[in-house]
Amino acid sequence: MNQGYNKKLDMWLLDSQPRPIDHVCRAGTAEALALEGRSGTLTYADLDAVVGRLATWLGAQVHEPGGRVAIWMGKTRIACLMPLACARAGLVHVPVNPLLKHAQVAHILADSSAAILIGTGARLDTLEPGNIPEGCALVREDALETAIAATTDSLPPSAADPDTLAAILYTSGSTGRPKGVMLSHANLWLGAVAVAHYLRLTPDDRTLCVLPLSFDYGQNQLFSTWAAGACAVPLDYLTPRDVVKAVNKYDITTLAGVPPLWVQLAEQQWPPEVAAKLQRLTNSGGALTRPLVAQLRALFPQADLYPMYGLTEAFRSTYLDPALVDTHPDSMGKAIPFAEILVVRPDGSVTDDDEPGELVHSGPLVAQGYWRDPERTAERFRSAPAASAYGGIAAWSGDTVRRDAEGLLYFVSREDAMIKSAGNRISPTEIEEVAVACPNIVEAVAMGVPDERLGAAICLLLRHRGTLDAGEAEHMIKTHLKAELPNFMQPKYIRFVDQFPRNPNGKIDRVKLAREFTP
């Protein structure tokens, strides 16, 4: 069991005063390593200086305070530094999932009114003129690196109000295109302190950052590591074996993942001396199964295992103490620091022990709403229940959970139709809209079906017209989907139906489809 202790984190936790997020540049000692990996090495002194120069360059390009800066790249040095540099320049960071394709990127650029998009040349070259909103400049990552090297001026740490908007993270919604979750400096700073504290991170730790930096969980890999004065090692991996090699090469102590990745890593050959380097494993983006928990505990007996639950609208909500994993492997745990978690009935009253209710998250980790979307903001962000100690606006998750007599939480069900596959929250509507844009496809229904490796696999049911036989139609739709959707949104199953069942309102009966369909 890890016994790390970090007095500075204790002080910040008790202080509870948020800071601008770029202040994590100075959380470690000047000579300590802050960043290492394929993109090079930076000490904390280097990190602060390079972020300052990058912020100077950004400020010269985007003059509007709070202007949006989008990035579309893997885990490069620029991608790691950009959220801090945007904050220091008084701008808003908009990370775009590097797996997305031109249609999704075009939506995010237009919706956020991005002033600039920074990306790799290969990605930018895939964009057509219609994908780029008027006034949005394109900058190649290699050209930006050259510009930073030529910049001598360096902006000092931000003095922004912690409630100022710092980032917009786009997350899929069950009823349409991705929506932008607005996160303040306070959200990001307190999230970093909270996670670093309950993970017991110390300056001696080294975090392998394998999750996409466009996710709140992936972005926090960097922030919580830096808040602890530790070293982050970003990795774009091709195979699970690359993760094993990186753990060995960089002496990694901390690894965050999602269930499908843990399934793959559990199947790898881990030399005992390499496995022994890991001191903590963290999981979110879906629940770990009991067999997988047992596998991880057997492979990494010396490592603390942290099952966690969160939603982008409130960052992270709960974690399970590693000491309870063996005895309560199905539990989501209890609230993380700075989070208040209530389980309530439809009337807002708190449930009794073991009575299912909606999970409601209150406190300073709750996001500021959805970017330019007051209607959906009003649905998800509502007044906190009367029992809340924080009050104000809370994030109503839509997830049903129960609380036992010990105060431990257990997941019961999800309200919306989101498909959670390989750690990704996928909108069925988004897949369906792309599918029906294919010639001769009349109706489409996307849904998740249980899958041992993915958590849920995507099944796409289609009704088509025309003279194509099933084989030709399937080839046509697969080609269309491959061109328009990223890999993680590709269906594992495609089936054609003559008619869809309807409910009394004439709508497609998705409940009946889910009940009747088996792969």
mmCIF file of C-alpha atoms in Angstrom, residues 293-453:
data_model
loop_
_atom_site.group_PDB
_atom_site.id
_atom_site.type_symbol
_atom_site.label_atom_id
_atom_site.label_comp_id
_atom_site.label_asym_id
_atom_site.label_seq_id
_atom_site.Cartn_x
_atom_site.Cartn_y
_atom_site.Cartn_z
ATOM 1 C CA VAL A 293 -10.049 -6.397 -10.395
ATOM 2 C CA ALA A 294 -8.743 -9.816 -9.369
ATOM 3 C CA GLN A 295 -6.392 -9.899 -12.383
ATOM 4 C CA LEU A 296 -4.973 -6.458 -11.653
ATOM 5 C CA ARG A 297 -4.516 -7.225 -7.977
ATOM 6 C CA ALA A 298 -2.629 -10.422 -8.893
ATOM 7 C CA LEU A 299 -0.443 -8.701 -11.514
ATOM 8 C CA PHE A 300 0.330 -5.624 -9.397
ATOM 9 C CA PRO A 301 0.001 -6.722 -5.746
ATOM 10 C CA GLN A 302 2.156 -3.826 -4.557
ATOM 11 C CA ALA A 303 0.061 -1.148 -6.315
ATOM 12 C CA ASP A 304 -2.901 0.741 -4.923
ATOM 13 C CA LEU A 305 -5.973 0.392 -7.161
ATOM 14 C CA TYR A 306 -8.296 3.420 -7.325
ATOM 15 C CA PRO A 307 -11.712 2.839 -8.955
ATOM 16 C CA MET A 308 -13.288 6.237 -9.685
ATOM 17 C CA TYR A 309 -16.491 7.737 -11.050
ATOM 18 C CA GLY A 310 -16.921 11.090 -12.717
ATOM 19 C CA LEU A 311 -18.793 13.156 -15.262
ATOM 20 C CA THR A 312 -17.315 15.916 -17.385
ATOM 21 C CA GLU A 313 -19.893 18.355 -16.013
ATOM 22 C CA ALA A 314 -18.353 18.048 -12.529
ATOM 23 C CA PHE A 315 -14.945 16.521 -13.299
ATOM 24 C CA ARG A 316 -14.644 13.725 -10.720
ATOM 25 C CA SER A 317 -17.197 12.741 -8.099
ATOM 26 C CA THR A 318 -16.079 9.657 -6.170
ATOM 27 C CA TYR A 319 -13.197 7.278 -5.580
ATOM 28 C CA LEU A 320 -12.901 4.010 -3.688
ATOM 29 C CA ASP A 321 -10.190 3.788 -1.059
ATOM 30 C CA PRO A 322 -7.726 1.103 -2.222
ATOM 31 C CA ALA A 323 -8.021 -0.551 1.193
ATOM 32 C CA LEU A 324 -11.665 -1.369 0.343
ATOM 33 C CA VAL A 325 -11.177 -2.694 -3.186
ATOM 34 C CA ASP A 326 -10.870 -6.352 -2.182
ATOM 35 C CA THR A 327 -13.914 -6.274 0.098
ATOM 36 C CA HIS A 328 -16.094 -3.871 -1.948
ATOM 37 C CA PRO A 329 -14.982 -4.347 -5.583
ATOM 38 C CA ASP A 330 -18.319 -3.138 -7.013
ATOM 39 C CA SER A 331 -18.404 0.161 -5.125
ATOM 40 C CA MET A 332 -17.841 3.656 -6.565
ATOM 41 C CA GLY A 333 -16.569 4.745 -3.159
ATOM 42 C CA LYS A 334 -17.211 8.132 -1.571
ATOM 43 C CA ALA A 335 -16.877 11.786 -2.569
ATOM 44 C CA ILE A 336 -13.462 13.163 -3.496
ATOM 45 C CA PRO A 337 -12.164 16.339 -1.790
ATOM 46 C CA PHE A 338 -14.157 19.477 -2.736
ATOM 47 C CA ALA A 339 -17.122 17.360 -3.917
ATOM 48 C CA GLU A 340 -20.454 16.858 -2.174
ATOM 49 C CA ILE A 341 -22.386 13.834 -3.438
ATOM 50 C CA LEU A 342 -26.064 13.367 -2.618
ATOM 51 C CA VAL A 343 -28.395 10.559 -3.689
ATOM 52 C CA VAL A 344 -31.883 11.992 -4.071
ATOM 53 C CA ARG A 345 -35.438 11.070 -4.985
ATOM 54 C CA PRO A 346 -37.318 12.809 -7.833
ATOM 55 C CA ASP A 347 -38.590 15.400 -5.329
ATOM 56 C CA GLY A 348 -35.008 16.248 -4.285
ATOM 57 C CA SER A 349 -35.157 14.602 -0.862
ATOM 58 C CA VAL A 350 -32.247 12.404 0.194
ATOM 59 C CA THR A 351 -32.775 8.661 -0.158
ATOM 60 C CA ASP A 352 -32.524 6.122 2.624
ATOM 61 C CA ASP A 353 -29.686 3.602 2.743
ATOM 62 C CA ASP A 354 -29.809 1.184 -0.217
ATOM 63 C CA GLU A 355 -32.651 3.145 -1.842
ATOM 64 C CA PRO A 356 -31.820 3.983 -5.490
ATOM 65 C CA GLY A 357 -31.779 7.639 -6.434
ATOM 66 C CA GLU A 358 -30.121 10.166 -8.729
ATOM 67 C CA LEU A 359 -26.515 11.138 -8.051
ATOM 68 C CA VAL A 360 -26.234 14.904 -7.644
ATOM 69 C CA HIS A 361 -22.812 16.578 -7.422
ATOM 70 C CA SER A 362 -22.490 19.946 -5.616
ATOM 71 C CA GLY A 363 -19.501 22.112 -4.788
ATOM 72 C CA PRO A 364 -16.679 24.015 -6.540
ATOM 73 C CA LEU A 365 -15.848 21.251 -9.015
ATOM 74 C CA VAL A 366 -19.176 21.730 -10.817
ATOM 75 C CA ALA A 367 -18.625 23.219 -14.282
ATOM 76 C CA GLN A 368 -20.083 26.533 -15.455
ATOM 77 C CA GLY A 369 -22.541 24.931 -17.880
ATOM 78 C CA TYR A 370 -22.544 24.219 -21.604
ATOM 79 C CA TRP A 371 -21.018 26.740 -23.964
ATOM 80 C CA ARG A 372 -23.707 28.869 -25.628
ATOM 81 C CA ASP A 373 -26.386 26.292 -24.833
ATOM 82 C CA PRO A 374 -28.706 27.636 -22.131
ATOM 83 C CA GLU A 375 -31.400 25.043 -22.822
ATOM 84 C CA ARG A 376 -29.219 22.006 -22.181
ATOM 85 C CA THR A 377 -27.442 23.846 -19.359
ATOM 86 C CA ALA A 378 -30.776 24.289 -17.584
ATOM 87 C CA GLU A 379 -31.464 20.561 -17.898
ATOM 88 C CA ARG A 380 -28.173 19.370 -16.373
ATOM 89 C CA PHE A 381 -27.177 22.251 -14.072
ATOM 90 C CA ARG A 382 -29.927 22.977 -11.567
ATOM 91 C CA SER A 383 -30.274 24.252 -8.017
ATOM 92 C CA ALA A 384 -28.702 21.934 -5.476
ATOM 93 C CA PRO A 385 -31.026 19.813 -3.290
ATOM 94 C CA ALA A 386 -32.142 21.431 -0.031
ATOM 95 C CA ALA A 387 -29.877 19.078 1.924
ATOM 96 C CA SER A 388 -26.746 20.381 0.192
ATOM 97 C CA ALA A 389 -24.187 22.099 2.399
ATOM 98 C CA TYR A 390 -22.815 23.985 -0.619
ATOM 99 C CA GLY A 391 -26.096 25.079 -2.213
ATOM 100 C CA GLY A 392 -25.893 26.970 -5.467
ATOM 101 C CA ILE A 393 -25.893 25.126 -8.774
ATOM 102 C CA ALA A 394 -25.342 21.372 -8.845
ATOM 103 C CA ALA A 395 -24.724 18.857 -11.625
ATOM 104 C CA TRP A 396 -27.623 16.412 -11.806
ATOM 105 C CA SER A 397 -25.966 13.355 -13.339
ATOM 106 C CA GLY A 398 -29.001 11.421 -14.535
ATOM 107 C CA ASP A 399 -27.263 8.304 -13.174
ATOM 108 C CA THR A 400 -29.054 6.124 -10.630
ATOM 109 C CA VAL A 401 -26.929 4.973 -7.697
ATOM 110 C CA ARG A 402 -27.497 3.697 -4.171
ATOM 111 C CA ARG A 403 -25.695 4.424 -0.901
ATOM 112 C CA ASP A 404 -25.166 1.664 1.670
ATOM 113 C CA ALA A 405 -25.081 2.001 5.458
ATOM 114 C CA GLU A 406 -21.323 2.645 5.358
ATOM 115 C CA GLY A 407 -21.809 5.581 2.985
ATOM 116 C CA LEU A 408 -20.323 3.731 0.012
ATOM 117 C CA LEU A 409 -21.968 4.329 -3.365
ATOM 118 C CA TYR A 410 -22.898 1.738 -5.995
ATOM 119 C CA PHE A 411 -23.832 2.364 -9.627
ATOM 120 C CA VAL A 412 -27.298 1.138 -10.654
ATOM 121 C CA SER A 413 -28.115 2.512 -14.120
ATOM 122 C CA ARG A 414 -27.674 5.376 -16.571
ATOM 123 C CA GLU A 415 -30.591 7.571 -17.585
ATOM 124 C CA ASP A 416 -29.509 8.624 -21.035
ATOM 125 C CA ALA A 417 -28.840 6.618 -24.164
ATOM 126 C CA MET A 418 -25.108 7.301 -24.254
ATOM 127 C CA ILE A 419 -22.923 4.432 -25.405
ATOM 128 C CA LYS A 420 -19.829 4.097 -23.215
ATOM 129 C CA SER A 421 -17.350 2.131 -25.328
ATOM 130 C CA ALA A 422 -13.625 1.767 -24.600
ATOM 131 C CA GLY A 423 -13.881 4.699 -22.186
ATOM 132 C CA ASN A 424 -15.497 6.987 -24.771
ATOM 133 C CA ARG A 425 -18.935 8.552 -24.283
ATOM 134 C CA ILE A 426 -20.543 8.209 -27.703
ATOM 135 C CA SER A 427 -23.724 9.867 -28.903
ATOM 136 C CA PRO A 428 -25.989 7.396 -30.750
ATOM 137 C CA THR A 429 -27.652 10.356 -32.479
ATOM 138 C CA GLU A 430 -24.349 11.483 -33.941
ATOM 139 C CA ILE A 431 -23.753 8.039 -35.488
ATOM 140 C CA GLU A 432 -27.327 7.874 -36.751
ATOM 141 C CA GLU A 433 -27.105 11.285 -38.433
ATOM 142 C CA VAL A 434 -23.980 10.226 -40.302
ATOM 143 C CA ALA A 435 -25.551 6.888 -41.281
ATOM 144 C CA VAL A 436 -28.706 8.372 -42.807
ATOM 145 C CA ALA A 437 -26.559 10.750 -44.874
ATOM 146 C CA CYS A 438 -25.427 7.677 -46.804
ATOM 147 C CA PRO A 439 -27.444 7.129 -50.030
ATOM 148 C CA ASN A 440 -30.428 4.793 -49.687
ATOM 149 C CA ILE A 441 -30.269 4.606 -45.875
ATOM 150 C CA VAL A 442 -33.718 5.604 -44.623
ATOM 151 C CA GLU A 443 -33.519 5.068 -40.862
ATOM 152 C CA ALA A 444 -30.788 4.206 -38.404
ATOM 153 C CA VAL A 445 -30.595 3.237 -34.745
ATOM 154 C CA ALA A 446 -27.283 3.012 -32.883
ATOM 155 C CA MET A 447 -27.122 1.330 -29.501
ATOM 156 C CA GLY A 448 -24.630 -0.253 -27.154
ATOM 157 C CA VAL A 449 -24.512 -3.985 -26.530
ATOM 158 C CA PRO A 450 -22.450 -5.689 -23.802
ATOM 159 C CA ASP A 451 -18.887 -6.463 -24.825
ATOM 160 C CA GLU A 452 -16.237 -8.032 -22.618
ATOM 161 C CA ARG A 453 -13.364 -5.962 -24.001
#
